[in-house]
Coordinates of C-alpha atoms in Angstrom, one line a residue:
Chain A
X165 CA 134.0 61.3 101.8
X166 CA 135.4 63.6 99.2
X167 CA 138.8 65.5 100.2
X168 CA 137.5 69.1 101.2
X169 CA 140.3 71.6 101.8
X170 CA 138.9 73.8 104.1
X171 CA 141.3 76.8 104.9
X172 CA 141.2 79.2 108.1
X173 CA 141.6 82.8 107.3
X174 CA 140.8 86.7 108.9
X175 CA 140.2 88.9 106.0
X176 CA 138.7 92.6 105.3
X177 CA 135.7 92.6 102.3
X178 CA 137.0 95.2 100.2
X179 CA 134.3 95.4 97.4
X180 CA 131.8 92.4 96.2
X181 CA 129.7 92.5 93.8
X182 CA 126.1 90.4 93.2
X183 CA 126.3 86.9 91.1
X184 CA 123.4 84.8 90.1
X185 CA 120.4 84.4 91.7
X186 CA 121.4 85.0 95.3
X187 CA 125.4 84.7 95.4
X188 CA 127.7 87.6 95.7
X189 CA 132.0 87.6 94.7
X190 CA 133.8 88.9 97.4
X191 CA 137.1 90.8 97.1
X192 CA 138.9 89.8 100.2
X193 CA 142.4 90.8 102.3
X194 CA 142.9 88.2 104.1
X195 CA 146.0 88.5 106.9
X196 CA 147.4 85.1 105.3
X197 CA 147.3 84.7 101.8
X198 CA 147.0 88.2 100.7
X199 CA 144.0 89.6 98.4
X200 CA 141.9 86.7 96.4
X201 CA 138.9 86.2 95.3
X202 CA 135.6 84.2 97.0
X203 CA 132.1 83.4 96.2
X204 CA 129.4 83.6 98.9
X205 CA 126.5 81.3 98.4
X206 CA 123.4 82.9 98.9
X207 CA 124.2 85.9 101.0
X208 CA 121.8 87.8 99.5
X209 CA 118.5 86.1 100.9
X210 CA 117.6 88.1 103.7
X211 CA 117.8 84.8 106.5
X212 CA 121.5 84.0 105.2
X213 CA 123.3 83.4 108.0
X214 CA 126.9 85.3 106.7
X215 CA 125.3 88.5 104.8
X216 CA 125.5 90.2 108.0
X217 CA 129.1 89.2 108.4
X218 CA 130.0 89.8 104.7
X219 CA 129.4 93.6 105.0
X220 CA 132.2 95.5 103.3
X221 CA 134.9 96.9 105.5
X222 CA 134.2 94.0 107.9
X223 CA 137.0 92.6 109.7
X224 CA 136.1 88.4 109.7
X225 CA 137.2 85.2 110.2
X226 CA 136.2 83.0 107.4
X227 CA 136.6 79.1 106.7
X228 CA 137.4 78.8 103.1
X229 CA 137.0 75.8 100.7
X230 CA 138.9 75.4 97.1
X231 CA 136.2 75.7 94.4
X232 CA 137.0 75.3 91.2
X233 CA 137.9 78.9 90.6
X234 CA 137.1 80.8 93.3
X235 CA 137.3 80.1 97.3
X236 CA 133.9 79.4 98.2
X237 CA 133.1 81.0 101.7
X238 CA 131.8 78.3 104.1
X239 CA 131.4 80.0 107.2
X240 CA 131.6 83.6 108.4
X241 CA 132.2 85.3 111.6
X242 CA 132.6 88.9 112.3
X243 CA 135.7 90.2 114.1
X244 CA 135.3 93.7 114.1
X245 CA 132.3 95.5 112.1
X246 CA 133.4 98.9 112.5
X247 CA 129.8 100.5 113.2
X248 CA 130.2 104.2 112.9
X249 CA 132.1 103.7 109.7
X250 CA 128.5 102.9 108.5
X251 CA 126.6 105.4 110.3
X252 CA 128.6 108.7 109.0
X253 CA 128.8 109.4 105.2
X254 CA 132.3 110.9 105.0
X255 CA 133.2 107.9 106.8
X256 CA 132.0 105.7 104.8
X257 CA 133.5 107.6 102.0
X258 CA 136.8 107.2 103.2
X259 CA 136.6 103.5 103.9
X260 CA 136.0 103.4 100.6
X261 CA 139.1 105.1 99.7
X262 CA 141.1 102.5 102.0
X263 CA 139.6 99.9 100.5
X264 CA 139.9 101.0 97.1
X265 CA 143.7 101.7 97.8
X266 CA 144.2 98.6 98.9
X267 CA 142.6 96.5 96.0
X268 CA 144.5 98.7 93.4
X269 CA 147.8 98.7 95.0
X270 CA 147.8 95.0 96.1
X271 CA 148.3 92.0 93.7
X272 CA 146.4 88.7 93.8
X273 CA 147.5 86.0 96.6
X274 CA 150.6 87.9 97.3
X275 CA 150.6 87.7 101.1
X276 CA 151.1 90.5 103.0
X277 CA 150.5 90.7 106.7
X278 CA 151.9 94.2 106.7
X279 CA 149.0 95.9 104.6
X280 CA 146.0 93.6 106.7
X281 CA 147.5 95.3 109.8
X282 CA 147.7 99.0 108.3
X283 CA 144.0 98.1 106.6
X284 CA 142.7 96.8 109.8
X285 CA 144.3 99.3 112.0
X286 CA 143.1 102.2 109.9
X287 CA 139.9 101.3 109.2
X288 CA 139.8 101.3 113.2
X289 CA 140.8 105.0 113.5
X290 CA 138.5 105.9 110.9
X291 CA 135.6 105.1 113.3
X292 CA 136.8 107.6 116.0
X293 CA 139.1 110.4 113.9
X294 CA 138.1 113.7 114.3
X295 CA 139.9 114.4 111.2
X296 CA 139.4 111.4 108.8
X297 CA 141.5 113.0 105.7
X298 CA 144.5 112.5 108.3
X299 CA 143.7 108.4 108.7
X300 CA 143.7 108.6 104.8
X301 CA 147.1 110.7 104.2
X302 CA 148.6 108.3 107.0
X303 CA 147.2 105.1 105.3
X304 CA 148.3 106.1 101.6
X305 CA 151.9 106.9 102.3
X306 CA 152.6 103.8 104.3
X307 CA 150.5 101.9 102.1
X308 CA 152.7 102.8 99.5
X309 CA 155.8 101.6 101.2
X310 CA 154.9 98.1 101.6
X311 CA 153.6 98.3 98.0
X312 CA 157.3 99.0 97.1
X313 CA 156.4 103.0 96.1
X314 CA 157.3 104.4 98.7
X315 CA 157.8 108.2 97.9
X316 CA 161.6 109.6 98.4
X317 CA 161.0 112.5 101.2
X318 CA 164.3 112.9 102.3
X319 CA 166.8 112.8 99.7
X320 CA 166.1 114.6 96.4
X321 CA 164.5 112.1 93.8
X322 CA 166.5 113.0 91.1
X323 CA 170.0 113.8 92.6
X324 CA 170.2 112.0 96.0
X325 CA 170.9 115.5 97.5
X326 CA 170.2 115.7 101.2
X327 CA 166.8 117.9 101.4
X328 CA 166.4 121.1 103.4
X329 CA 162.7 121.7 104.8
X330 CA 161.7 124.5 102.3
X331 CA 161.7 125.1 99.1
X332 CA 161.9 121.5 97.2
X333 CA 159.1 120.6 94.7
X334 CA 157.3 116.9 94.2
X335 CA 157.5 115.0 91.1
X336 CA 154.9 112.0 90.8
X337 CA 156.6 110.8 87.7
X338 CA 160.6 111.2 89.4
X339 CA 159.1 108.5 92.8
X340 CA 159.1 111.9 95.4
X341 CA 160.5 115.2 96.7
X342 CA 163.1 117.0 94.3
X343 CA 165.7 119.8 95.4
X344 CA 165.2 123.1 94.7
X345 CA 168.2 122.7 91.3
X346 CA 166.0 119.6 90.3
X347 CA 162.4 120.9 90.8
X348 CA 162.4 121.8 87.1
X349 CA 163.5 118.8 85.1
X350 CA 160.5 116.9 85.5
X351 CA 157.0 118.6 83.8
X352 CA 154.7 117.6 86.3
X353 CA 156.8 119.3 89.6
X354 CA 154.5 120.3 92.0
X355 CA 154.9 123.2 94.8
X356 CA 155.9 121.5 98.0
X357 CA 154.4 123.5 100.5
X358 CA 156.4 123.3 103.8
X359 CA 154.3 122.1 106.7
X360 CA 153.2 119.5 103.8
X361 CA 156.4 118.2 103.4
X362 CA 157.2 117.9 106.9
X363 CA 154.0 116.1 107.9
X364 CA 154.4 113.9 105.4
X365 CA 157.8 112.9 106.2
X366 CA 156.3 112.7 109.3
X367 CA 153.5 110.5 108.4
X368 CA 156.6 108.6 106.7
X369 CA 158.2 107.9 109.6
X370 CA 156.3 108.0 112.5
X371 CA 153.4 105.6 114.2
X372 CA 149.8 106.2 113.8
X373 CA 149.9 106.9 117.8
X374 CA 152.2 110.0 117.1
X375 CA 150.9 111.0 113.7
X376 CA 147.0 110.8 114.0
X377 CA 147.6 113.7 117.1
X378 CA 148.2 116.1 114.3
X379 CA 146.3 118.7 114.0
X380 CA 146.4 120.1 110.0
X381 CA 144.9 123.8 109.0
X382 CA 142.3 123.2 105.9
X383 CA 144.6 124.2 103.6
X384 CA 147.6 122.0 104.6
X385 CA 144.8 119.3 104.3
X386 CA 143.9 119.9 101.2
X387 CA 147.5 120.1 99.5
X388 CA 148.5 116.8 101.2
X389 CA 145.5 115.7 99.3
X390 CA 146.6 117.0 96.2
X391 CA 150.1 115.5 96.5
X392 CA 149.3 111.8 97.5
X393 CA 146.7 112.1 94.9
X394 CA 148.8 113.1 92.2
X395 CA 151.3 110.6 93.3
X396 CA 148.8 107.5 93.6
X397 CA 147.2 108.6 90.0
X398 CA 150.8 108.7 88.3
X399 CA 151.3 105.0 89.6
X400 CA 147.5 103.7 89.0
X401 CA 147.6 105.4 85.8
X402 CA 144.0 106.3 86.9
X403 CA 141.7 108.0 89.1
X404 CA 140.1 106.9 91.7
X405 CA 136.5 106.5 92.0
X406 CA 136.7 107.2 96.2
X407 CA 138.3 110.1 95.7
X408 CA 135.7 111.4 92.8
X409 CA 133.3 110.7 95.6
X410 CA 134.5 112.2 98.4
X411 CA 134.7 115.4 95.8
X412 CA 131.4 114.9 94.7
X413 CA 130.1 115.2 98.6
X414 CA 131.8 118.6 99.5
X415 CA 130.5 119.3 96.1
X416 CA 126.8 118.6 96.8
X417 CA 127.5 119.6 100.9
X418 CA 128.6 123.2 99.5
X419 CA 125.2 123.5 97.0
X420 CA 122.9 122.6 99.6
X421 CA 124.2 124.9 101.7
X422 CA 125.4 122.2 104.0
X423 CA 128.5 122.4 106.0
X424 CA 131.1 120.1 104.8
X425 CA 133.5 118.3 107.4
X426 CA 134.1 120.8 110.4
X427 CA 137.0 122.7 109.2
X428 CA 137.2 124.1 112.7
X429 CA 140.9 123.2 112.8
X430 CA 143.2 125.3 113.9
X431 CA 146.5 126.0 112.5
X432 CA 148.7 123.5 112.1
X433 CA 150.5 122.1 114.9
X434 CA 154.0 122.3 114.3
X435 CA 155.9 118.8 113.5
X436 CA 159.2 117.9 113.9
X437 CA 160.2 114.8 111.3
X438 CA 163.9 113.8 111.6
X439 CA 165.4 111.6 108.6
X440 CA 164.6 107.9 109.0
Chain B
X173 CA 131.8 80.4 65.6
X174 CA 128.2 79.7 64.3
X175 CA 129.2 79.7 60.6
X176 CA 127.3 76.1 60.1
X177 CA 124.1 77.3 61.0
X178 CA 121.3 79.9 59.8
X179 CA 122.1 83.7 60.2
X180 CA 118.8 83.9 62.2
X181 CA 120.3 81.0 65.5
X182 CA 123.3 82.6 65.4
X183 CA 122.1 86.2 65.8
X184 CA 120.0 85.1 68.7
X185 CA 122.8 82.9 70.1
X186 CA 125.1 86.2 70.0
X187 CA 122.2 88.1 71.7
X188 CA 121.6 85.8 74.5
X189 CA 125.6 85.7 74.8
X190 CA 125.4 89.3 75.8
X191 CA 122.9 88.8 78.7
X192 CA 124.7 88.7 82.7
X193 CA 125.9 85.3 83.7
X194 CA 125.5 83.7 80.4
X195 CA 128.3 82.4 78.5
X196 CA 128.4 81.1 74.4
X197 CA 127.3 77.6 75.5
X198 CA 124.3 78.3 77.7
X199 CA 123.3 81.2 75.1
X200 CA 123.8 77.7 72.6
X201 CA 121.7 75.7 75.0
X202 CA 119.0 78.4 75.3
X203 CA 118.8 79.6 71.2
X204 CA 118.2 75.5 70.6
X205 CA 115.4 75.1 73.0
X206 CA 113.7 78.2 71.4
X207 CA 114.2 76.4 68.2
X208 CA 112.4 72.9 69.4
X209 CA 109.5 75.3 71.2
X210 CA 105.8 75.3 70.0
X211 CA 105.9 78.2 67.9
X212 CA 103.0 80.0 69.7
X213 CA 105.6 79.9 73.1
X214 CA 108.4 81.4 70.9
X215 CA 105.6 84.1 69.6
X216 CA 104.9 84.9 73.4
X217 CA 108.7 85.2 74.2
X218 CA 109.6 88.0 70.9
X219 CA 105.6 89.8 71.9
X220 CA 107.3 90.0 75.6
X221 CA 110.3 91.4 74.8
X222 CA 109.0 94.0 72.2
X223 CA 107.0 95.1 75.6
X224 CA 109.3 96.3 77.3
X225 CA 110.9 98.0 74.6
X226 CA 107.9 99.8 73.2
X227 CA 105.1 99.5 76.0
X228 CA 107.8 101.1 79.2
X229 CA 108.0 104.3 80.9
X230 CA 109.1 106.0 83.9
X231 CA 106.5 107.4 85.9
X232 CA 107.5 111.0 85.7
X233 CA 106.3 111.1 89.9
X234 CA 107.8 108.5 91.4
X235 CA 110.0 107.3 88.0
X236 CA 109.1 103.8 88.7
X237 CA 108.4 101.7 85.5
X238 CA 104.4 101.5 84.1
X239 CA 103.0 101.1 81.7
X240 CA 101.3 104.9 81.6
X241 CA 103.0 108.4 83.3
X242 CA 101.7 108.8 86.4
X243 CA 101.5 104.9 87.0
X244 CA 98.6 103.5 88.9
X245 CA 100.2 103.9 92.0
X246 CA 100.5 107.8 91.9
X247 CA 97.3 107.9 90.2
X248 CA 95.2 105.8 92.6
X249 CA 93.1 109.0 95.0
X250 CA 92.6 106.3 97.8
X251 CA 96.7 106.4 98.1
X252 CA 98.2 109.0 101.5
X253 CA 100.3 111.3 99.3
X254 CA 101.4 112.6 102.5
X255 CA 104.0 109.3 102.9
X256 CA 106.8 108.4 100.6
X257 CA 109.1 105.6 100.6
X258 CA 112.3 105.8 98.9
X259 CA 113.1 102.5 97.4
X260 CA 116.7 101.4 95.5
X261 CA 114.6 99.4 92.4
X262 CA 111.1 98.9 90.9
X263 CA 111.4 95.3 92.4
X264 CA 111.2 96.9 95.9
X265 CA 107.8 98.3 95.2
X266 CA 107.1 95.2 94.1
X267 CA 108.3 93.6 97.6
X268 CA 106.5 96.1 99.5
X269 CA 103.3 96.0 97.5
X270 CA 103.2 92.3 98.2
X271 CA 102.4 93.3 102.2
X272 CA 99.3 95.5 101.8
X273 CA 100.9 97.2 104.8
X274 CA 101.7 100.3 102.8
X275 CA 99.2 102.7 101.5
X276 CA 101.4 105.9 100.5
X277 CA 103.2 106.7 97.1
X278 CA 107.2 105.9 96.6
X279 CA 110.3 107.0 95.0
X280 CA 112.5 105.0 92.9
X281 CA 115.9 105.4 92.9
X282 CA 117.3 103.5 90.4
X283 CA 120.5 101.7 92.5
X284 CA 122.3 102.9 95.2
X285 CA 125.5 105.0 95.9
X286 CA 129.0 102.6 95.1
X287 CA 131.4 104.3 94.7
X288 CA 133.5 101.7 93.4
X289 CA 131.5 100.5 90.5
X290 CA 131.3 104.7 89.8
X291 CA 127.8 105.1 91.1
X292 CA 127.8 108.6 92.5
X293 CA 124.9 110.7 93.8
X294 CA 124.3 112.5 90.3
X295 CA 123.5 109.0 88.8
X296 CA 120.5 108.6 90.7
X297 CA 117.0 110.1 91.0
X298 CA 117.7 112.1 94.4
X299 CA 117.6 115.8 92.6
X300 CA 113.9 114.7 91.8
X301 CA 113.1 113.5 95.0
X302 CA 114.2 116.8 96.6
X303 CA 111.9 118.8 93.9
X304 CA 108.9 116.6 94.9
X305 CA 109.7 117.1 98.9
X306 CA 109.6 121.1 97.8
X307 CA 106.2 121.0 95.8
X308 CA 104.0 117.7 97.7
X309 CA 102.0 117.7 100.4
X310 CA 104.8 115.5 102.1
X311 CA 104.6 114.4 105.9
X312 CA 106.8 111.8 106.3
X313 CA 109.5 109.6 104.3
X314 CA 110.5 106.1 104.5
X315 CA 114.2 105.6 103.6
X316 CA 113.6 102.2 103.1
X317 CA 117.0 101.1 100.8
X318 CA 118.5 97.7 101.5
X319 CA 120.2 97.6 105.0
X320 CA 123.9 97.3 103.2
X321 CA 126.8 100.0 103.0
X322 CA 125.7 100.9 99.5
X323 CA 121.9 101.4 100.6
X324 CA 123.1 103.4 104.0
X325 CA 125.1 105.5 102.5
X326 CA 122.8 106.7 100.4
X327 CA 120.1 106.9 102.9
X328 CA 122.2 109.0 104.7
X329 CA 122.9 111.3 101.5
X330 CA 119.1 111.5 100.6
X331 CA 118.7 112.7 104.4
X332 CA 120.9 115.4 103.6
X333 CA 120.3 116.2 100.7
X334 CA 116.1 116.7 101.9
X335 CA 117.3 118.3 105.1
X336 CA 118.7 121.1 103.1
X337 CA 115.3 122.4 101.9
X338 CA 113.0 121.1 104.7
X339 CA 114.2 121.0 108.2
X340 CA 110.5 119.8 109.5
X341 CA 109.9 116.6 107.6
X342 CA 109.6 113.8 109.2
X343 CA 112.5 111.2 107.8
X344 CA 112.5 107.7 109.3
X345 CA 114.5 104.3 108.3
X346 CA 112.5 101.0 107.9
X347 CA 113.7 98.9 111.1
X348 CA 116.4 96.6 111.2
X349 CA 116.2 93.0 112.9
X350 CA 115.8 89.4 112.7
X351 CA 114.4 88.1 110.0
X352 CA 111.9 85.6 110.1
X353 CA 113.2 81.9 110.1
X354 CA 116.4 83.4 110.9
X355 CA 119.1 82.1 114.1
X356 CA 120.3 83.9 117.2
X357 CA 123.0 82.4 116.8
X358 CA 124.2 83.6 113.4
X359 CA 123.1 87.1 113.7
X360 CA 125.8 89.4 113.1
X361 CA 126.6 92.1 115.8
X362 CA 125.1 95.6 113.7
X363 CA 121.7 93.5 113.5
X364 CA 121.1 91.9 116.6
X365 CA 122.4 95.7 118.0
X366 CA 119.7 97.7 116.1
X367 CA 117.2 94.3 117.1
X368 CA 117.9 95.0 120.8
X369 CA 117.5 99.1 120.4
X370 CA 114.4 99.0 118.3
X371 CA 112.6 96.0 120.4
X372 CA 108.7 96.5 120.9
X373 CA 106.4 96.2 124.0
X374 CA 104.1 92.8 123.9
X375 CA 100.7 93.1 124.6

């Protein structure tokens, strides 16, 4: 018998896309080896015993044999599905935006058990969130940190000044908050609201059991948005589709007529974030 | 590459070349068979693919491809009009037709929403599914894309996107289970869930 090198590995399908007659190529994160590549024979037949298990933004455990260029999945099992990720559009939109995240930001067989934990752990609090733009914001920032971009929030960017609370600016292209003599070296300086800066130094800093019991006003929502978003695209040096998405539902949600996500929040709950 | 050989081989292998999933070699492999083909086959091949470039439409009612706008599926009287079922692709018709369980009209889709391959909403025919749900005798439609993230997501955003201008419709999902010659065993969790919830009285 022929030498088959069968590996054991838990991964997250973060996008696939069809091959062939019935085949599909999976982008995995696996908890081991980091993102790679896999072929899955035949998943596409309606009787094949892994489609179902092959979903994206499933959680599996996979056996996986060498091909000659791509893992071949031989077996699949599912771990965790994460149901009402699938049952709730916005949802779904933002598990997109995770998994989107991570394929951009990650490099090829570059382990990393740190981002399979966040992935995983995030694309658990999606399912139950009231607020899923918060499970987004928490997942970019640290995200970025194990990608080795993590944003400076605490001493200016530029001059390594200690930061007061108010009144600094955010640079994409200086890596992070700048000091109020800085803000205008850069071009691209953006205004740093307050309670924006705080929770995201607090997001920074903090676990997910502290930070997703925030409670953000729409508008402190939508400028965290704005500032991760301008930082991701300055290192991607592109948009992102997820995010053109998620735009194009509150989009088509405010010509229907339709309410958008509740934005039944109330004002922000104050936040506290001391220097790491 | 193909300097050796007549203009005419090498302008078909560089035409195969640009079809999915074949490389220069097959295209090679396939642009030599041609060649070594009764003529009258080779004929039949160039008459097939001038078809589909002169002889295709949309159906300009359900924008599935015909031959003739409305196709013989929104032409045919003896069809319910009342019932529409939204399908991803023309092949899905074709899947659906094959059961002569169906006897109402569709709506083609063209794909589904992906957002990472920069599918979006707008890039599919969902505006003129909501203009036919506003001016046809509608009762009920069939979401009936592929059970998949892609095909329930947008299943979900056609629901919406209907709700908006009628609130009485009836909108119902085709039903999720085992399929046939399929194992226990091997089910996946969401299928043998929505198996158990949607099971059906015997007898």
């Amino acid at each position: 018998m022929s030498r088959v090198h069968l590996q054991r590995s838990e991964a997250v399908v973060l996008r696939r896309h069809d091959y062939g007659e019935a085949d599909r190529i999976l982008t995995l994160f696996t908890r081991e080896r980091g993102k790679l590549h896999a072929i899955a024979k035949g998943v596409r037949r309606i009787a094949s015993r892994k489609s179902g298990h092959l979903e994206l933004f499933t959680r599996c455990r996979l056996l996986l044999a060498r091909g000659r260029n791509l893992e071949v999945v031989t077996q699949a099992e599912t771990v965790d599905a994460y149901g009402p990720l699938r049952e709730d559009l916005v949802r779904t939109a933002y598990a997109y935006h995770l998994a989107e995240l991570t394929d951009r930001l990650t490099a090829d067989e570059n382990p990393s058990p740190g981002v399979f934990d966040l992935l995983t752990a995030m694309l658990g609090a999606l399912t139950v969130a009231e607020e899923p733009s918060l499970v987004a914001r928490y997942f970019e920032v640290r995200l970025l940190g194990l990608a080795g971009y993590r944003p400076q929030l605490f001493h200016c960017a530029l001059c390594q000044q200690l930061l007061a609370e108010e009144g600094n600016a955010f640079s994409p292209s200086g890596g992070g908050a700048l000091c109020p003599d800085c803000a205008g070296r850069p071009g691209d300086a953006l205004h740093l609201d307050g309670t924006a800066f705080r929770v995201l130094r607090f997001l920074q800093t903090r676990d997910w059991s502290d930070a997703g019991a925030l409670r953000l006003s729409p508008a402190t929502r939508g400028a965290l948005e704005r500032l991760t978003g301008a930082y991701i695209e300055q290192i991607l040096e592109r948009d992102l589709s997820s995010m053109g998405f998620l735009r194009s539902l509150r989009s088509a949600a405010a010509s229907l007529g339709l309410a958008a996500a509740p934005d039944t929040a109330p004002a922000d709950r104050p936040v506290a974030a001391e220097p790491a | 590459m193909t300097t050796s050989l007549p203009a005419a081989v090498g302008r078909l292998i560089d035409e195969f070349s640009r079809l999915p999933g074949i490389g220069p070699k097959t295209a090679s492999r396939l642009a030599f068979y041609l060649l070594r083909m009764p003529p009258a086959q080779a004929r039949a091949l160039s008459e097939a693919l001038r078809g589909i470039t002169e002889g295709i439409v949309h159906c300009a009612r359900c924008h599935n491809l015909a031959e003739s706008s409305p196709c013989p599926v929104c032409a045919d009287p003896g069809r319910d009009a009342g019932l529409v079922c939204v399908v991803e692709e023309p092949l899905d018709v074709q899947a659906l037709e094959r059961t002569h369980e169906y006897r109402g009209l569709y709506h083609v889709l063209h794909g589904a929403i992906s957002p990472v391959d920069r599918i979006g909403p707008a890039d599919l025919r969902i505006g003129e599914l909501v203009s036919r749900v506003r001016v046809e005798p509608i009762r009920e439609l069939i979401l009936a894309t592929n059970p998949s993230l892609e095909g329930d997501a947008t299943a979900m955003y056609v629901e919406r996107a209907v709700r908006a201008v009628n609130t009485d419709l009836r909108i119902t999902r085709l039903a999720r289970g085992l399929p046939m010659g399929g194992d226990i065993e091997y089910a996946d969790e969401q299928t043998l869930a929505r198996a158990m919830k949607g099971r059906s009285e015997r007898g």
